[in-house]
C-alpha cells in the first residue's frame, strides 16, 4: 500500500496538487479571519479540495480504465484515490497548524472538527462524483468543473430565492451568510447535513461500481445505460445500497425544512400563523405576540414610514407588489429561519423585510429604504452593487442614528484625525472590513451630503453602479474633499474624543482575534449569568478574555465579580488596563467601575465616573443610566440595597418588595427603579403613574427628560396617542440635543397620524 501511494506522489500531477495546496494555505495565512484553523479557513478550502481531488480522480481513472480490472481491484483503486487526496489535504492543515506559532488559535480542536466536516468530506464527495463523471463522459474534466460550479451556485439560488441568508451545500458544507453575527450556528445541523453528503457520495460510488464493469466509451450513452441495466440485477448488494441511499436523500429533501436546511416564505408564514394587509404591506406575525390593536399600530407605523421615505426619495412607486414584513418574536427565532440573530435584513429583489418585534421601530425604516431603493437599483438584485451606497442611502434617508446626526459623528471623526479615505467604503469589499458603526455613519453622512448638494435624482443615477463621474461630474476623491470642507462647519463639540474612539475604533470581525470562538464562549458565559451561576460565568468570561481582551469579555467579568460582591477585584482589574487601551474609555466598563466605587463607599470617585459617562453622550441609554446612578448617590441609597436591585439576580417581584420596604421609597432613584421594573413586567399603567410622579417632582433634575420620554413611550404602547403626544411635547423641553428634538417632532407627527387612523 505504501509503495503504491508513493508511486502516486511521484507523478507530476500529484506534486502539482501538493504545491497548489501549499500555496493556497500559505496565502490564507496572510488574510485576517482565515489565518488560523477555524470555520472560515475550512470553508474556503472546500473549493480547492473539490476541484483538485475531482480532477486528479478523473486523470487517474483515465489510466485505470484502459486496464482490465475486476470489481474487487476497482475497490482497492478507489481506496487509493481517497488515500492520496486525504494525504494531500493534510498539507494545508499542517501549514495552518504551523501558523498558530504566529497567529493565535483559540480552539484548535474545534477548528480540526470543521476541517474534517468541511474539506475532508467535500473531498470524499468530489472523488465519488468524479468517478461517475469520469466513467460516463469523454470530456469529463469539463463536465466535472461545470458540475462543481453548478453545485456551488445552489448557494446563490437558495439565498436569492428563499428568505434565509444561509445555505447548506454538498461542496461548501455550510454558508453562514453575510451578517454581523459572530457565532457560526448549530453544529448539530451541519453534522446531519454532512452525513447526508456522505450518503450522496456512497450513492455515486454505488453507481460507479454498478456501471464500470460494463461501460464502453465506444457505445452511445443510451446503449451503455441499457447494457448496465441488463446486468445491474446481478449485483443485488450494490443495487440495494443505491436504492437505500436514494431513499434517504429523497426523504431528507422532502423534510429539509424540518431538518433545518432550508425554509421557504410559506414555511415561515405557516409557523407564524397570522397575516394582515395595509395599502403597501403584507405583515406576517404570531398571534401569541400581537393583539389586534397592536397589529393596527404596526400597520399604521409601516404606512407612515412608507410615505416619509417615498417623500424623501422623491419616489412614486410603479411596483404594485406589496412589501412583505416578517415579524419574528425573538432573535433566536430569526436565527433559525433566516440565519442571523443580530442583523435585520431586507431582500429588495423579493420585497421582503425580516426583523424582530423588539427592533421594528428602530430598524424598519432603514430596511424599508433598501426595498424602495430597488426601484432605481441594479437589475436582478434591485440594489447598488456597492454596499457603501446601499447602507449610506438608508442612513441618509432615515437619519435617526442616535443623539447626533451622522454629519456630527463624521465631523468629530475628522476633528480627531480618525476619518480615513471614504472612497474605501464605496469599493467592493471596503465597507465590510470596517467596523459597522464607522462604515454606516460615515457612508451615511457622505451620501446625505451628495443628496443635499446634487439632489436625489442625480444620486439615484449613481446608485446602481456607483459611478461618481457620470452622476456628479467629479471623482470621489474630489467629492470627498468638498464633503470634508463642509464637515468643518458642523458642530461636534458635544462629542468628546473618548466617545468617538469608543464608538468607532472597535475592529470588524475580520480583525478580531478568534472572533467566532470568542463569541461562542461569551454566549456560554451569558447562559451561566441567566441561571445566576456567577462563578461559572466569571470563569467562562475569563477564558474568553484570555483568547481576546474584548469589551464584552471584560464587561462580563466585571458583572460576574460584582454579582459575587468581589468589588475590590473590579477596581484592581480595571487599574490593570492600559491607559492607551480602548477598554479604558468604554462607557459600559466605566459603569461597572463606578458601581464598584459606590459599593465600596467611595462616593466621590463613583460620582466622578458617572458624571464623565453622562458627558460622553454615548447614547441615550447610557446617559439615562448615568443620571440614575448620580441620583442614587444623591438619595443616599445604601450599597446593600443597590446590590439587591442591580446585581443579586432577584426576581422583579422581590425587587419591588425591597423598594416598598425601604424607608426612602419615595426617593427619585427608587421611584425610577420601580417604574423600570413595572414596565419590564408589563404593568404599563403603574409604570406611567410612577414616571409621571418623577416628572412632576424633577422639574430641574436630569431625570426629567428620561422620565418624560419613558412616559411618552408607554402611553404610545398603551395606544393612548393623545397622552403620548403631550408627553413627547413635555420631553422636548428637556431634549439633550437638536437631533433628539427632531426625533421627538417626528414622534408627535406619528402620534397624530395613528390617532386619526384609530378614530
XYZ file of C-alpha atoms in Angstrom, residues 37-491:
455
model
C -7.700 26.807 11.823
C -11.326 27.789 12.210
C -14.572 27.781 10.264
C -13.525 30.316 7.608
C -10.275 28.560 6.692
C -12.008 25.178 6.487
C -14.926 26.534 4.462
C -12.730 28.259 1.900
C -10.597 25.120 1.484
C -13.633 23.139 0.330
C -13.487 24.705 -3.142
C -9.864 23.786 -3.991
C -10.451 20.430 -2.305
C -13.413 19.763 -4.612
C -11.645 20.786 -7.812
C -8.223 19.268 -7.117
C -9.470 15.915 -5.780
C -12.047 15.569 -8.552
C -9.699 16.407 -11.416
C -6.986 14.135 -10.008
C -9.513 11.301 -9.720
C -10.610 11.739 -13.346
C -6.999 11.691 -14.553
C -6.243 8.572 -12.506
C -9.425 6.975 -13.805
C -8.489 7.551 -17.451
C -5.373 5.437 -16.964
C -7.038 2.681 -14.982
C -9.971 2.357 -17.393
C -7.520 1.113 -20.015
C -6.688 -1.880 -17.824
C -8.844 -4.986 -17.337
C -9.634 -4.546 -13.646
C -12.080 -6.666 -11.644
C -14.673 -5.225 -9.273
C -12.552 -6.130 -6.241
C -9.498 -4.472 -7.803
C -11.523 -1.354 -8.562
C -12.394 -1.172 -4.868
C -8.716 -1.004 -3.918
C -8.040 1.516 -6.684
C -10.784 3.834 -5.397
C -9.439 3.497 -1.854
C -6.032 4.545 -3.197
C -7.629 7.627 -4.766
C -9.094 8.546 -1.393
C -5.774 7.916 0.388
C -3.874 10.169 -1.991
C -6.379 13.001 -1.714
C -6.578 12.613 2.050
C -2.803 12.968 2.347
C -2.835 15.973 0.025
C -5.415 17.680 2.251
C -3.073 17.276 5.201
C -0.719 19.820 3.576
C -2.923 22.906 4.180
C -3.784 21.504 7.617
C -0.091 21.344 8.513
C 0.559 24.840 7.108
C -2.269 26.455 9.065
C -1.307 24.499 12.191
C 2.256 25.814 11.985
C 0.841 29.315 11.517
C -0.507 29.029 15.073
C 3.014 29.993 16.183
C 2.433 33.387 14.546
C -1.335 33.844 14.921
C -3.345 32.929 17.995
C -5.549 29.858 17.560
C -8.133 29.738 20.344
C -9.930 26.460 19.613
C -7.709 24.109 17.641
C -9.813 21.018 18.379
C -12.982 22.698 17.139
C -11.104 24.007 14.113
C -9.942 20.461 13.400
C -13.538 19.230 13.578
C -14.503 21.882 11.000
C -11.659 20.730 8.776
C -12.893 17.151 8.946
C -16.529 18.155 8.378
C -15.883 20.576 5.527
C -12.905 19.983 3.153
C -12.363 16.323 4.100
C -15.973 15.300 3.455
C -16.061 17.528 0.375
C -13.036 15.624 -0.917
C -14.871 12.303 -0.443
C -17.924 13.651 -2.252
C -15.803 15.125 -5.038
C -13.916 11.891 -5.623
C -17.219 9.984 -5.720
C -18.779 12.434 -8.160
C -15.635 12.391 -10.322
C -15.816 8.576 -10.554
C -19.288 8.761 -12.109
C -18.451 11.712 -14.377
C -15.172 10.115 -15.458
C -16.930 6.849 -16.243
C -19.720 8.416 -18.345
C -18.310 11.457 -20.157
C -15.403 11.793 -22.545
C -14.771 15.464 -21.729
C -15.092 14.545 -18.092
C -12.942 17.339 -16.586
C -15.072 19.997 -18.292
C -18.282 18.271 -17.202
C -16.982 17.833 -13.654
C -15.968 21.502 -13.392
C -19.406 22.561 -14.618
C -20.970 20.224 -12.052
C -18.913 21.756 -9.218
C -19.845 25.286 -10.285
C -23.483 24.205 -10.566
C -23.486 22.707 -7.072
C -21.854 25.825 -5.616
C -24.402 28.022 -7.407
C -27.042 26.294 -5.283
C -25.911 28.698 -2.521
C -26.844 31.664 -4.707
C -30.209 30.182 -5.672
C -31.150 29.413 -2.064
C -30.057 32.746 -0.591
C -31.566 34.652 -3.524
C -34.820 32.756 -3.848
C -35.570 31.983 -0.199
C -35.753 34.315 2.832
C -32.698 32.773 4.502
C -29.140 34.079 4.336
C -27.527 30.696 4.982
C -27.254 27.614 2.805
C -26.189 24.003 3.291
C -24.242 22.806 0.281
C -22.699 19.492 -0.802
C -19.358 21.133 -1.597
C -19.143 24.201 0.636
C -20.789 22.432 3.556
C -22.326 25.453 5.228
C -22.513 29.058 4.036
C -23.469 31.228 7.052
C -24.417 34.301 5.023
C -23.053 37.838 5.299
C -24.213 39.025 8.719
C -22.904 40.717 11.835
C -23.363 37.558 13.890
C -20.061 36.231 15.162
C -21.267 32.739 16.064
C -21.494 30.267 13.174
C -24.644 28.347 14.002
C -25.817 24.944 15.119
C -23.109 22.291 14.690
C -25.734 19.530 15.021
C -27.495 20.561 11.813
C -24.148 20.674 9.995
C -23.341 17.176 11.257
C -26.641 15.846 9.914
C -26.108 17.535 6.554
C -22.574 16.187 6.211
C -23.898 12.715 6.994
C -26.248 13.196 4.045
C -23.273 14.352 1.966
C -21.603 11.037 2.762
C -24.806 9.213 1.749
C -24.762 11.126 -1.556
C -21.137 10.108 -2.028
C -21.985 6.458 -1.386
C -24.772 6.741 -3.955
C -22.224 7.933 -6.533
C -19.823 5.146 -5.569
C -22.599 2.548 -5.972
C -23.431 3.925 -9.432
C -19.753 3.714 -10.378
C -19.295 0.109 -9.246
C -22.534 -0.968 -10.940
C -21.538 0.654 -14.223
C -17.752 0.346 -14.522
C -17.585 -3.378 -15.469
C -19.899 -2.838 -18.456
C -19.419 0.763 -19.560
C -17.889 1.114 -23.002
C -16.898 4.579 -24.278
C -17.261 3.436 -27.892
C -21.007 2.879 -27.368
C -23.663 5.574 -27.137
C -24.984 6.776 -23.801
C -28.321 5.046 -24.439
C -26.639 1.745 -25.296
C -24.436 1.916 -22.202
C -27.390 2.604 -19.920
C -29.318 -0.308 -21.450
C -26.294 -2.569 -21.034
C -25.784 -1.586 -17.402
C -29.487 -2.067 -16.643
C -29.452 -5.562 -18.097
C -26.588 -6.593 -15.801
C -27.366 -4.489 -12.715
C -29.798 -7.005 -11.272
C -26.984 -9.495 -10.794
C -25.387 -7.311 -8.120
C -28.162 -7.017 -5.565
C -25.907 -5.613 -2.830
C -24.886 -2.572 -4.895
C -28.410 -2.011 -6.209
C -29.756 -2.275 -2.671
C -27.152 0.243 -1.468
C -28.092 2.593 -4.327
C -31.815 2.391 -3.565
C -31.239 2.789 0.169
C -29.112 5.916 -0.300
C -31.582 7.327 -2.816
C -34.479 6.771 -0.399
C -32.664 8.591 2.413
C -31.883 11.547 0.153
C -35.461 11.817 -1.110
C -36.794 11.771 2.455
C -34.227 14.385 3.523
C -35.234 16.613 0.607
C -38.927 16.348 1.433
C -38.264 17.166 5.103
C -35.493 19.740 4.540
C -37.402 22.395 6.494
C -37.855 20.070 9.477
C -34.144 19.270 9.370
C -33.268 22.978 9.321
C -31.602 23.006 5.891
C -33.928 25.323 4.005
C -37.010 27.423 4.738
C -39.342 28.972 2.213
C -41.510 32.027 2.820
C -44.501 29.716 3.175
C -42.679 27.712 5.872
C -42.215 30.873 7.937
C -45.755 32.067 7.261
C -47.087 28.714 8.428
C -45.020 28.983 11.614
C -46.342 32.489 12.352
C -49.952 31.631 11.593
C -51.227 35.207 11.173
C -51.136 37.876 8.468
C -52.574 41.324 7.909
C -52.518 43.757 4.992
C -52.370 47.513 4.505
C -52.131 49.614 1.355
C -48.484 48.765 0.713
C -47.635 45.897 3.081
C -48.424 42.307 3.981
C -47.354 41.608 7.560
C -46.784 38.092 8.921
C -46.732 37.656 12.685
C -47.604 35.324 15.532
C -50.945 35.779 17.245
C -49.224 34.973 20.552
C -47.212 38.190 20.365
C -49.654 40.721 18.932
C -53.167 41.809 19.762
C -55.378 43.220 17.011
C -54.772 46.784 18.239
C -51.013 46.216 18.231
C -51.229 44.954 14.658
C -53.164 48.087 13.671
C -50.371 50.223 15.156
C -47.715 48.272 13.240
C -49.673 48.751 10.013
C -50.018 52.467 10.675
C -46.329 52.855 11.546
C -45.338 50.988 8.388
C -47.526 53.212 6.199
C -46.240 56.356 7.954
C -42.651 55.332 7.227
C -43.563 54.403 3.666
C -44.934 57.867 2.936
C -41.991 59.561 4.634
C -39.341 57.507 2.774
C -41.092 57.946 -0.580
C -41.226 61.689 0.053
C -37.527 61.886 0.892
C -36.628 59.723 -2.098
C -38.991 61.722 -4.320
C -40.374 58.387 -5.421
C -43.701 57.328 -6.865
C -43.618 53.556 -6.889
C -44.622 51.731 -10.035
C -44.199 48.302 -8.453
C -47.661 47.224 -7.323
C -46.426 44.156 -5.429
C -46.901 44.695 -1.709
C -43.874 44.575 0.569
C -43.865 41.554 2.896
C -42.817 42.072 6.515
C -41.886 39.065 8.675
C -42.005 39.912 12.389
C -40.099 37.339 14.446
C -40.819 37.036 18.139
C -37.145 36.764 19.149
C -33.588 36.846 17.850
C -33.331 33.087 18.216
C -36.414 32.501 16.081
C -34.982 34.804 13.428
C -31.640 32.971 13.594
C -33.407 29.664 12.995
C -35.261 30.749 9.856
C -33.032 33.489 8.456
C -29.594 32.606 9.810
C -28.891 35.737 11.844
C -29.830 36.803 15.356
C -28.344 40.291 15.435
C -28.924 41.501 11.877
C -32.252 42.656 10.479
C -32.389 42.236 6.722
C -34.216 43.339 3.610
C -34.243 41.472 0.298
C -35.160 44.116 -2.289
C -35.499 41.613 -5.144
C -38.116 39.714 -3.118
C -39.587 42.844 -1.494
C -39.204 41.201 1.920
C -38.180 42.634 5.293
C -37.202 40.369 8.189
C -36.894 41.786 11.709
C -37.888 41.130 15.284
C -40.802 42.557 17.214
C -38.462 44.447 19.554
C -36.478 46.091 16.725
C -39.354 47.076 14.445
C -39.495 50.740 15.465
C -35.723 51.244 15.467
C -34.779 49.477 12.215
C -37.850 49.144 9.999
C -37.391 52.445 8.181
C -33.744 51.664 7.420
C -34.723 48.322 5.872
C -37.628 49.936 4.027
C -35.184 52.291 2.285
C -33.394 49.212 0.916
C -36.670 47.926 -0.518
C -37.771 51.209 -2.093
C -34.281 51.909 -3.450
C -34.806 48.775 -5.517
C -36.857 50.964 -7.853
C -33.622 52.514 -9.127
C -31.157 49.776 -8.171
C -29.171 47.403 -10.344
C -31.426 44.871 -12.141
C -31.732 41.392 -10.645
C -30.575 42.423 -7.162
C -32.581 45.697 -7.108
C -29.834 47.350 -5.081
C -26.494 49.027 -5.604
C -23.509 46.872 -6.491
C -21.609 48.805 -3.793
C -22.505 48.225 -0.159
C -21.490 51.771 0.772
C -24.272 53.139 -1.437
C -26.873 50.722 -0.065
C -26.202 51.391 3.609
C -25.219 55.025 3.140
C -28.534 55.836 1.444
C -30.509 54.022 4.162
C -28.742 56.033 6.877
C -29.117 59.293 4.929
C -32.873 58.822 4.452
C -33.620 57.504 7.938
C -31.228 59.986 9.615
C -32.105 58.795 13.136
C -28.878 57.183 14.291
C -28.530 58.326 17.890
C -28.148 61.511 19.894
C -26.358 63.224 16.998
C -26.591 63.279 13.222
C -24.198 61.246 11.055
C -22.731 64.597 9.941
C -21.819 65.378 13.545
C -20.264 61.959 14.083
C -18.268 62.311 10.839
C -17.167 65.832 11.831
C -15.973 64.534 15.200
C -14.017 61.772 13.463
C -12.371 64.329 11.182
C -11.609 66.600 14.146
C -9.790 63.732 15.845
C -7.944 62.701 12.649
C -9.830 59.401 12.507
C -11.716 59.991 9.260
C -9.984 57.878 6.653
C -10.429 57.634 2.880
C -14.202 57.452 2.395
C -13.697 56.006 -1.076
C -12.770 52.699 0.552
C -16.339 52.385 1.882
C -17.659 52.573 -1.687
C -15.306 49.935 -3.054
C -16.302 46.289 -3.491
C -15.137 44.995 -0.098
C -14.099 48.128 1.802
C -17.391 48.573 3.637
C -17.351 45.065 5.120
C -13.851 45.260 6.610
C -14.569 48.453 8.593
C -16.249 48.473 11.982
C -20.000 48.623 11.438
C -20.581 51.883 13.347
C -17.869 53.656 11.342
C -18.966 52.259 7.971
C -22.670 53.048 8.415
C -22.394 56.559 9.821
C -19.576 57.789 7.594
C -21.154 56.455 4.396
C -24.486 57.900 5.590
C -23.005 61.349 6.106
C -21.302 61.281 2.699
C -24.480 60.147 0.913
C -26.565 62.807 2.690
C -24.068 65.443 1.565
C -24.333 64.244 -2.038
C -28.145 64.221 -1.901
C -28.346 67.717 -0.379
C -25.843 69.153 -2.832
C -26.815 67.454 -6.112
C -30.405 66.381 -5.453
C -31.875 62.932 -5.004
C -32.340 62.281 -8.737
C -28.648 62.579 -9.545
C -27.884 60.392 -6.535
C -30.311 57.777 -7.885
C -28.429 57.890 -11.189
C -25.190 56.991 -9.372
C -26.796 54.440 -7.051
C -26.958 51.289 -9.167
C -23.321 51.091 -10.283
C -21.666 53.679 -8.064
C -20.353 55.782 -10.938
C -19.468 59.151 -9.415
C -18.099 60.775 -12.580
C -21.226 60.232 -14.692
C -23.650 61.221 -11.938
C -21.861 64.120 -10.266
C -19.235 65.176 -12.800
C -16.447 64.712 -10.254
C -14.317 61.888 -8.933
C -14.967 60.505 -5.471
C -11.655 61.999 -4.304
C -12.767 65.488 -5.314
C -16.193 64.980 -3.739
C -14.594 63.737 -0.532
C -12.527 66.925 -0.222
C -15.637 69.056 -0.660
C -17.524 66.945 1.893
C -14.626 67.315 4.343
C -14.757 71.096 3.852
C -18.474 71.009 4.647
C -17.888 68.942 7.808
C -15.671 71.717 9.187
C -18.828 73.811 9.554
C -20.652 71.089 11.529
C -20.675 71.478 15.316
